[in-house]
Protein backbone atom coordinates (compact mmCIF):
# COMPACT_ATOMS: atom_id res chain seq x y z
CA UNK A 1 0.00 0.00 0.00
CA UNK A 2 1.28 3.46 -0.93
CA UNK A 3 2.21 5.81 1.90
CA UNK A 4 -0.43 8.34 2.96
CA UNK A 5 -0.02 11.69 1.22
CA UNK A 6 0.06 14.12 4.14
CA UNK A 7 0.70 17.07 1.83
CA UNK A 8 -2.86 16.85 0.46
CA UNK A 9 -6.05 17.61 2.38
CA UNK A 10 -9.60 17.04 1.14
CA UNK A 11 -12.26 19.20 2.81
CA UNK A 12 -15.98 18.44 2.67
CA UNK A 13 -19.11 20.42 3.37
CA UNK A 14 -21.55 18.26 5.37
CA UNK A 15 -25.24 18.97 4.60
CA UNK A 16 -26.09 18.04 1.02
CA UNK A 17 -22.52 16.90 0.34
CA UNK A 18 -21.91 14.04 2.76
CA UNK A 19 -25.41 13.67 4.16
CA UNK A 20 -28.98 14.52 3.25
CA UNK A 21 -29.74 17.77 5.07
CA UNK A 22 -29.60 17.20 8.86
CA UNK A 23 -29.62 13.41 8.43
CA UNK A 24 -26.94 10.80 9.07
CA UNK A 25 -24.28 9.87 6.57
CA UNK A 26 -24.87 6.53 4.87
CA UNK A 27 -22.56 3.54 5.45
CA UNK A 28 -21.43 3.91 1.82
CA UNK A 29 -20.38 7.52 2.34
CA UNK A 30 -18.63 6.68 5.60
CA UNK A 31 -16.75 3.79 3.96
CA UNK A 32 -15.65 6.09 1.14
CA UNK A 33 -14.34 8.71 3.56
CA UNK A 34 -12.45 6.18 5.64
CA UNK A 35 -10.87 4.74 2.49
CA UNK A 36 -9.92 8.26 1.43
CA UNK A 37 -8.45 8.97 4.86
CA UNK A 38 -5.95 6.15 4.31
CA UNK A 39 -4.64 8.04 1.28
CA UNK A 40 -4.83 11.75 2.23
CA UNK A 41 -5.78 14.06 5.10
CA UNK A 42 -9.55 14.52 5.47
CA UNK A 43 -11.49 17.41 7.04
CA UNK A 44 -15.13 18.36 7.50
CA UNK A 45 -16.27 21.99 7.14
CA UNK A 46 -19.85 22.49 8.28
CA UNK A 47 -21.91 25.56 9.02
CA UNK A 48 -23.69 23.70 11.82
CA UNK A 49 -22.41 23.48 15.36
CA UNK A 50 -20.38 20.50 16.53
CA UNK A 51 -23.35 18.77 18.17
CA UNK A 52 -25.23 18.60 14.86
CA UNK A 53 -22.17 17.52 12.86
CA UNK A 54 -21.48 14.83 15.43
CA UNK A 55 -25.04 13.54 15.10
CA UNK A 56 -24.65 13.29 11.33
CA UNK A 57 -21.10 12.02 10.99
CA UNK A 58 -20.11 10.17 14.17
CA UNK A 59 -21.37 6.72 13.11
CA UNK A 60 -22.86 5.82 16.47
CA UNK A 61 -21.27 6.78 19.76
CA UNK A 62 -17.91 7.80 18.31
CA UNK A 63 -16.63 11.36 18.60
CA UNK A 64 -16.58 12.82 15.09
CA UNK A 65 -13.51 14.92 15.95
CA UNK A 66 -11.56 11.68 16.38
CA UNK A 67 -12.82 10.06 13.18
CA UNK A 68 -11.41 12.76 10.91
CA UNK A 69 -8.16 14.71 10.90
CA UNK A 70 -9.92 18.07 11.07
CA UNK A 71 -13.48 19.00 12.00
CA UNK A 72 -14.39 22.63 11.37
CA UNK A 73 -17.81 23.42 12.79
CA UNK A 74 -19.53 26.79 12.30
CA UNK A 75 -17.39 27.43 9.19
CA UNK A 76 -14.22 26.78 11.18
CA UNK A 77 -14.94 29.27 13.94
CA UNK A 78 -14.74 26.18 16.16
CA UNK A 79 -11.86 24.00 14.96
CA UNK A 80 -10.68 20.55 16.05
CA UNK A 81 -7.56 18.72 14.91
CA UNK A 82 -7.01 15.07 15.79
CA UNK A 83 -9.71 15.29 18.43
CA UNK A 84 -8.34 18.42 20.12
CA UNK A 85 -9.89 21.90 20.13
CA UNK A 86 -7.38 24.22 18.45
CA UNK A 87 -9.44 27.39 17.86
CA UNK A 88 -12.70 29.03 18.90
CA UNK A 89 -14.14 32.42 17.97
CA UNK A 90 -17.05 34.30 19.57
CA UNK A 91 -19.44 36.37 17.42
CA UNK A 92 -20.96 38.15 20.45
CA UNK A 93 -17.62 39.55 21.57
CA UNK A 94 -16.59 40.35 18.01
CA UNK A 95 -19.75 42.15 16.82
CA UNK A 96 -21.17 43.51 20.09
CA UNK A 97 -24.59 43.05 21.66
CA UNK A 98 -26.16 46.16 20.09
CA UNK A 99 -25.56 45.06 16.50
CA UNK A 100 -26.65 41.50 17.21
CA UNK A 101 -29.90 42.50 18.87
CA UNK A 102 -30.81 44.84 16.01
CA UNK A 103 -30.19 42.02 13.56
CA UNK A 104 -32.16 39.46 15.58
CA UNK A 105 -35.10 41.81 16.12
CA UNK A 106 -35.29 42.69 12.43
CA UNK A 107 -35.08 39.04 11.33
CA UNK A 108 -37.77 37.95 13.79
CA UNK A 109 -40.06 40.78 12.69
CA UNK A 110 -39.67 39.87 9.01
CA UNK A 111 -40.24 36.17 9.66
CA UNK A 112 -43.33 36.93 11.77
CA UNK A 113 -45.00 38.31 8.64
CA UNK A 114 -44.43 35.17 6.56
CA UNK A 115 -47.14 32.60 5.96
CA UNK A 116 -45.59 29.23 5.18
CA UNK A 117 -46.89 25.64 4.86
CA UNK A 118 -45.89 25.23 8.53
CA UNK A 119 -44.02 27.11 11.26
CA UNK A 120 -42.43 25.66 14.38
CA UNK A 121 -39.90 26.86 16.96
CA UNK A 122 -36.34 28.20 17.10
CA UNK A 123 -36.38 30.78 14.33
CA UNK A 124 -33.05 32.23 15.44
CA UNK A 125 -30.28 29.95 16.71
CA UNK A 126 -27.28 31.59 18.33
CA UNK A 127 -24.00 29.78 17.75
CA UNK A 128 -20.42 30.54 18.76
CA UNK A 129 -19.39 31.86 15.35
CA UNK A 130 -22.67 32.75 13.63
CA UNK A 131 -26.40 33.33 13.89
CA UNK A 132 -28.69 30.91 12.05
CA UNK A 133 -31.97 32.41 10.84
CA UNK A 134 -34.69 29.89 9.96
CA UNK A 135 -38.13 30.92 8.62
CA UNK A 136 -39.77 27.53 9.23
CA UNK A 137 -38.12 27.04 12.64
CA UNK A 138 -35.33 24.55 13.38
CA UNK A 139 -37.61 22.36 15.52
CA UNK A 140 -39.60 21.36 12.42
CA UNK A 141 -39.94 17.67 11.58
CA UNK A 142 -38.13 16.13 8.62
CA UNK A 143 -41.38 16.15 6.64
CA UNK A 144 -41.91 19.85 7.42
CA UNK A 145 -38.29 20.56 6.53
CA UNK A 146 -38.73 18.90 3.14
CA UNK A 147 -42.05 20.70 2.63
CA UNK A 148 -40.44 24.08 3.31
CA UNK A 149 -37.48 23.29 1.06
CA UNK A 150 -39.85 22.59 -1.85
CA UNK A 151 -41.88 25.72 -1.06
CA UNK A 152 -38.72 27.82 -0.81
CA UNK A 153 -37.47 26.50 -4.15
CA UNK A 154 -40.63 27.79 -5.79
CA UNK A 155 -41.23 30.99 -3.80
CA UNK A 156 -37.61 31.92 -2.90
CA UNK A 157 -38.49 32.84 0.68
CA UNK A 158 -34.89 32.80 1.90
CA UNK A 159 -33.63 34.70 -1.12
CA UNK A 160 -36.13 37.50 -0.44
CA UNK A 161 -35.24 37.57 3.25
CA UNK A 162 -31.53 37.78 2.47
CA UNK A 163 -32.20 40.75 0.17
CA UNK A 164 -34.07 42.54 2.99
CA UNK A 165 -31.34 41.79 5.51
CA UNK A 166 -28.64 43.11 3.18
CA UNK A 167 -30.64 46.28 2.53
CA UNK A 168 -31.24 46.85 6.25
CA UNK A 169 -27.64 46.21 7.34
CA UNK A 170 -25.45 47.35 4.43
CA UNK A 171 -22.56 48.67 6.51
CA UNK A 172 -22.64 46.55 9.68
CA UNK A 173 -20.12 43.97 8.51
CA UNK A 174 -22.55 41.04 8.26
CA UNK A 175 -22.62 38.39 5.55
CA UNK A 176 -25.92 36.63 4.79
CA UNK A 177 -25.63 33.24 3.07
CA UNK A 178 -28.26 30.64 2.22
CA UNK A 179 -27.27 27.33 3.80
CA UNK A 180 -28.71 23.84 3.92
CA UNK A 181 -32.40 23.26 3.24
CA UNK A 182 -34.12 25.72 5.52
CA UNK A 183 -31.96 28.51 6.89
CA UNK A 184 -29.70 31.52 6.42
CA UNK A 185 -26.26 31.79 8.02
CA UNK A 186 -25.29 35.24 9.34
CA UNK A 187 -21.69 35.95 10.28
CA UNK A 188 -19.09 38.74 10.14
CA UNK A 189 -17.33 39.47 6.87
CA UNK A 190 -14.55 36.96 6.15
CA UNK A 191 -16.05 34.44 8.59
CA UNK A 192 -17.35 32.23 5.77
CA UNK A 193 -15.90 28.74 5.21
CA UNK A 194 -12.61 30.26 4.05
CA UNK A 195 -12.01 30.95 7.73
CA UNK A 196 -10.99 27.31 8.23
CA UNK A 197 -8.11 27.77 5.79
CA UNK A 198 -6.29 29.79 8.45
CA UNK A 199 -5.85 26.58 10.43
CA UNK A 200 -5.21 24.41 7.36
CA UNK A 201 -2.45 26.70 6.11
CA UNK A 202 -0.54 26.31 9.37
CA UNK A 203 0.20 22.72 8.37
CA UNK A 204 1.51 23.83 4.96
CA UNK A 205 -0.50 21.52 2.73
CA UNK A 206 0.55 21.64 -0.90
CA UNK A 207 -2.92 20.83 -2.24
CA UNK A 208 -6.32 21.65 -0.72
CA UNK A 209 -9.44 20.14 -2.26
CA UNK A 210 -12.97 21.25 -1.34
CA UNK A 211 -16.25 19.52 -2.16
CA UNK A 212 -19.60 21.24 -1.60
CA UNK A 213 -23.13 21.51 -2.96
CA UNK A 214 -23.91 25.22 -2.34
CA UNK A 215 -21.08 26.55 -4.52
CA UNK A 216 -22.98 29.14 -6.58
CA UNK A 217 -22.80 32.83 -5.57
CA UNK A 218 -24.97 33.34 -2.47
CA UNK A 219 -24.47 29.77 -1.28
CA UNK A 220 -22.45 29.14 1.85
CA UNK A 221 -19.85 27.03 -0.01
CA UNK A 222 -19.15 29.60 -2.71
CA UNK A 223 -16.28 31.53 -1.13
CA UNK A 224 -14.12 28.53 -0.19
CA UNK A 225 -15.03 26.76 -3.46
CA UNK A 226 -13.80 29.71 -5.53
CA UNK A 227 -10.83 30.61 -3.33
CA UNK A 228 -7.51 30.43 -5.25
CA UNK A 229 -6.02 28.31 -2.46
CA UNK A 230 -8.45 25.45 -3.09
CA UNK A 231 -9.38 23.09 -5.90
CA UNK A 232 -13.17 23.34 -5.75
CA UNK A 233 -15.62 20.64 -6.83
CA UNK A 234 -19.41 20.95 -6.96
CA UNK A 235 -21.53 17.94 -6.00
CA UNK A 236 -25.25 17.36 -6.27
CA UNK A 237 -25.74 14.76 -3.54
CA UNK A 238 -23.84 12.45 -1.18
CA UNK A 239 -23.95 9.74 -3.85
CA UNK A 240 -22.36 12.15 -6.33
CA UNK A 241 -19.66 12.95 -3.74
CA UNK A 242 -18.84 9.25 -3.37
CA UNK A 243 -18.71 8.86 -7.15
CA UNK A 244 -16.36 11.83 -7.61
CA UNK A 245 -14.09 10.81 -4.71
CA UNK A 246 -13.87 7.26 -6.00
CA UNK A 247 -12.98 8.48 -9.48
CA UNK A 248 -10.41 11.04 -8.33
CA UNK A 249 -8.70 9.20 -5.47
CA UNK A 250 -9.77 5.58 -5.08
CA UNK A 251 -9.96 4.01 -8.54
Coordinates of C-alpha atoms in Angstrom, one line a residue:
X1 CA 0.0 0.0 0.0
X2 CA 1.3 3.5 -0.9
X3 CA 2.2 5.8 1.9
X4 CA -0.4 8.3 3.0
X5 CA 0.0 11.7 1.2
X6 CA 0.1 14.1 4.1
X7 CA 0.7 17.1 1.8
X8 CA -2.9 16.8 0.5
X9 CA -6.1 17.6 2.4
X10 CA -9.6 17.0 1.1
X11 CA -12.3 19.2 2.8
X12 CA -16.0 18.4 2.7
X13 CA -19.1 20.4 3.4
X14 CA -21.5 18.3 5.4
X15 CA -25.2 19.0 4.6
X16 CA -26.1 18.0 1.0
X17 CA -22.5 16.9 0.3
X18 CA -21.9 14.0 2.8
X19 CA -25.4 13.7 4.2
X20 CA -29.0 14.5 3.2
X21 CA -29.7 17.8 5.1
X22 CA -29.6 17.2 8.9
X23 CA -29.6 13.4 8.4
X24 CA -26.9 10.8 9.1
X25 CA -24.3 9.9 6.6
X26 CA -24.9 6.5 4.9
X27 CA -22.6 3.5 5.4
X28 CA -21.4 3.9 1.8
X29 CA -20.4 7.5 2.3
X30 CA -18.6 6.7 5.6
X31 CA -16.7 3.8 4.0
X32 CA -15.7 6.1 1.1
X33 CA -14.3 8.7 3.6
X34 CA -12.4 6.2 5.6
X35 CA -10.9 4.7 2.5
X36 CA -9.9 8.3 1.4
X37 CA -8.4 9.0 4.9
X38 CA -5.9 6.2 4.3
X39 CA -4.6 8.0 1.3
X40 CA -4.8 11.7 2.2
X41 CA -5.8 14.1 5.1
X42 CA -9.6 14.5 5.5
X43 CA -11.5 17.4 7.0
X44 CA -15.1 18.4 7.5
X45 CA -16.3 22.0 7.1
X46 CA -19.9 22.5 8.3
X47 CA -21.9 25.6 9.0
X48 CA -23.7 23.7 11.8
X49 CA -22.4 23.5 15.4
X50 CA -20.4 20.5 16.5
X51 CA -23.4 18.8 18.2
X52 CA -25.2 18.6 14.9
X53 CA -22.2 17.5 12.9
X54 CA -21.5 14.8 15.4
X55 CA -25.0 13.5 15.1
X56 CA -24.7 13.3 11.3
X57 CA -21.1 12.0 11.0
X58 CA -20.1 10.2 14.2
X59 CA -21.4 6.7 13.1
X60 CA -22.9 5.8 16.5
X61 CA -21.3 6.8 19.8
X62 CA -17.9 7.8 18.3
X63 CA -16.6 11.4 18.6
X64 CA -16.6 12.8 15.1
X65 CA -13.5 14.9 15.9
X66 CA -11.6 11.7 16.4
X67 CA -12.8 10.1 13.2
X68 CA -11.4 12.8 10.9
X69 CA -8.2 14.7 10.9
X70 CA -9.9 18.1 11.1
X71 CA -13.5 19.0 12.0
X72 CA -14.4 22.6 11.4
X73 CA -17.8 23.4 12.8
X74 CA -19.5 26.8 12.3
X75 CA -17.4 27.4 9.2
X76 CA -14.2 26.8 11.2
X77 CA -14.9 29.3 13.9
X78 CA -14.7 26.2 16.2
X79 CA -11.9 24.0 15.0
X80 CA -10.7 20.6 16.0
X81 CA -7.6 18.7 14.9
X82 CA -7.0 15.1 15.8
X83 CA -9.7 15.3 18.4
X84 CA -8.3 18.4 20.1
X85 CA -9.9 21.9 20.1
X86 CA -7.4 24.2 18.4
X87 CA -9.4 27.4 17.9
X88 CA -12.7 29.0 18.9
X89 CA -14.1 32.4 18.0
X90 CA -17.1 34.3 19.6
X91 CA -19.4 36.4 17.4
X92 CA -21.0 38.1 20.5
X93 CA -17.6 39.6 21.6
X94 CA -16.6 40.4 18.0
X95 CA -19.8 42.1 16.8
X96 CA -21.2 43.5 20.1
X97 CA -24.6 43.1 21.7
X98 CA -26.2 46.2 20.1
X99 CA -25.6 45.1 16.5
X100 CA -26.6 41.5 17.2
X101 CA -29.9 42.5 18.9
X102 CA -30.8 44.8 16.0
X103 CA -30.2 42.0 13.6
X104 CA -32.2 39.5 15.6
X105 CA -35.1 41.8 16.1
X106 CA -35.3 42.7 12.4
X107 CA -35.1 39.0 11.3
X108 CA -37.8 37.9 13.8
X109 CA -40.1 40.8 12.7
X110 CA -39.7 39.9 9.0
X111 CA -40.2 36.2 9.7
X112 CA -43.3 36.9 11.8
X113 CA -45.0 38.3 8.6
X114 CA -44.4 35.2 6.6
X115 CA -47.1 32.6 6.0
X116 CA -45.6 29.2 5.2
X117 CA -46.9 25.6 4.9
X118 CA -45.9 25.2 8.5
X119 CA -44.0 27.1 11.3
X120 CA -42.4 25.7 14.4
X121 CA -39.9 26.9 17.0
X122 CA -36.3 28.2 17.1
X123 CA -36.4 30.8 14.3
X124 CA -33.0 32.2 15.4
X125 CA -30.3 29.9 16.7
X126 CA -27.3 31.6 18.3
X127 CA -24.0 29.8 17.8
X128 CA -20.4 30.5 18.8
X129 CA -19.4 31.9 15.3
X130 CA -22.7 32.8 13.6
X131 CA -26.4 33.3 13.9
X132 CA -28.7 30.9 12.0
X133 CA -32.0 32.4 10.8
X134 CA -34.7 29.9 10.0
X135 CA -38.1 30.9 8.6
X136 CA -39.8 27.5 9.2
X137 CA -38.1 27.0 12.6
X138 CA -35.3 24.6 13.4
X139 CA -37.6 22.4 15.5
X140 CA -39.6 21.4 12.4
X141 CA -39.9 17.7 11.6
X142 CA -38.1 16.1 8.6
X143 CA -41.4 16.1 6.6
X144 CA -41.9 19.8 7.4
X145 CA -38.3 20.6 6.5
X146 CA -38.7 18.9 3.1
X147 CA -42.0 20.7 2.6
X148 CA -40.4 24.1 3.3
X149 CA -37.5 23.3 1.1
X150 CA -39.8 22.6 -1.8
X151 CA -41.9 25.7 -1.1
X152 CA -38.7 27.8 -0.8
X153 CA -37.5 26.5 -4.1
X154 CA -40.6 27.8 -5.8
X155 CA -41.2 31.0 -3.8
X156 CA -37.6 31.9 -2.9
X157 CA -38.5 32.8 0.7
X158 CA -34.9 32.8 1.9
X159 CA -33.6 34.7 -1.1
X160 CA -36.1 37.5 -0.4
X161 CA -35.2 37.6 3.3
X162 CA -31.5 37.8 2.5
X163 CA -32.2 40.8 0.2
X164 CA -34.1 42.5 3.0
X165 CA -31.3 41.8 5.5
X166 CA -28.6 43.1 3.2
X167 CA -30.6 46.3 2.5
X168 CA -31.2 46.8 6.3
X169 CA -27.6 46.2 7.3
X170 CA -25.5 47.4 4.4
X171 CA -22.6 48.7 6.5
X172 CA -22.6 46.6 9.7
X173 CA -20.1 44.0 8.5
X174 CA -22.6 41.0 8.3
X175 CA -22.6 38.4 5.5
X176 CA -25.9 36.6 4.8
X177 CA -25.6 33.2 3.1
X178 CA -28.3 30.6 2.2
X179 CA -27.3 27.3 3.8
X180 CA -28.7 23.8 3.9
X181 CA -32.4 23.3 3.2
X182 CA -34.1 25.7 5.5
X183 CA -32.0 28.5 6.9
X184 CA -29.7 31.5 6.4
X185 CA -26.3 31.8 8.0
X186 CA -25.3 35.2 9.3
X187 CA -21.7 36.0 10.3
X188 CA -19.1 38.7 10.1
X189 CA -17.3 39.5 6.9
X190 CA -14.5 37.0 6.1
X191 CA -16.1 34.4 8.6
X192 CA -17.3 32.2 5.8
X193 CA -15.9 28.7 5.2
X194 CA -12.6 30.3 4.0
X195 CA -12.0 31.0 7.7
X196 CA -11.0 27.3 8.2
X197 CA -8.1 27.8 5.8
X198 CA -6.3 29.8 8.4
X199 CA -5.8 26.6 10.4
X200 CA -5.2 24.4 7.4
X201 CA -2.4 26.7 6.1
X202 CA -0.5 26.3 9.4
X203 CA 0.2 22.7 8.4
X204 CA 1.5 23.8 5.0
X205 CA -0.5 21.5 2.7
X206 CA 0.6 21.6 -0.9
X207 CA -2.9 20.8 -2.2
X208 CA -6.3 21.7 -0.7
X209 CA -9.4 20.1 -2.3
X210 CA -13.0 21.2 -1.3
X211 CA -16.2 19.5 -2.2
X212 CA -19.6 21.2 -1.6
X213 CA -23.1 21.5 -3.0
X214 CA -23.9 25.2 -2.3
X215 CA -21.1 26.6 -4.5
X216 CA -23.0 29.1 -6.6
X217 CA -22.8 32.8 -5.6
X218 CA -25.0 33.3 -2.5
X219 CA -24.5 29.8 -1.3
X220 CA -22.5 29.1 1.9
X221 CA -19.9 27.0 0.0
X222 CA -19.1 29.6 -2.7
X223 CA -16.3 31.5 -1.1
X224 CA -14.1 28.5 -0.2
X225 CA -15.0 26.8 -3.5
X226 CA -13.8 29.7 -5.5
X227 CA -10.8 30.6 -3.3
X228 CA -7.5 30.4 -5.3
X229 CA -6.0 28.3 -2.5
X230 CA -8.5 25.4 -3.1
X231 CA -9.4 23.1 -5.9
X232 CA -13.2 23.3 -5.7
X233 CA -15.6 20.6 -6.8
X234 CA -19.4 21.0 -7.0
X235 CA -21.5 17.9 -6.0
X236 CA -25.2 17.4 -6.3
X237 CA -25.7 14.8 -3.5
X238 CA -23.8 12.4 -1.2
X239 CA -24.0 9.7 -3.8
X240 CA -22.4 12.2 -6.3
X241 CA -19.7 13.0 -3.7
X242 CA -18.8 9.2 -3.4
X243 CA -18.7 8.9 -7.2
X244 CA -16.4 11.8 -7.6
X245 CA -14.1 10.8 -4.7
X246 CA -13.9 7.3 -6.0
X247 CA -13.0 8.5 -9.5
X248 CA -10.4 11.0 -8.3
X249 CA -8.7 9.2 -5.5
X250 CA -9.8 5.6 -5.1
X251 CA -10.0 4.0 -8.5

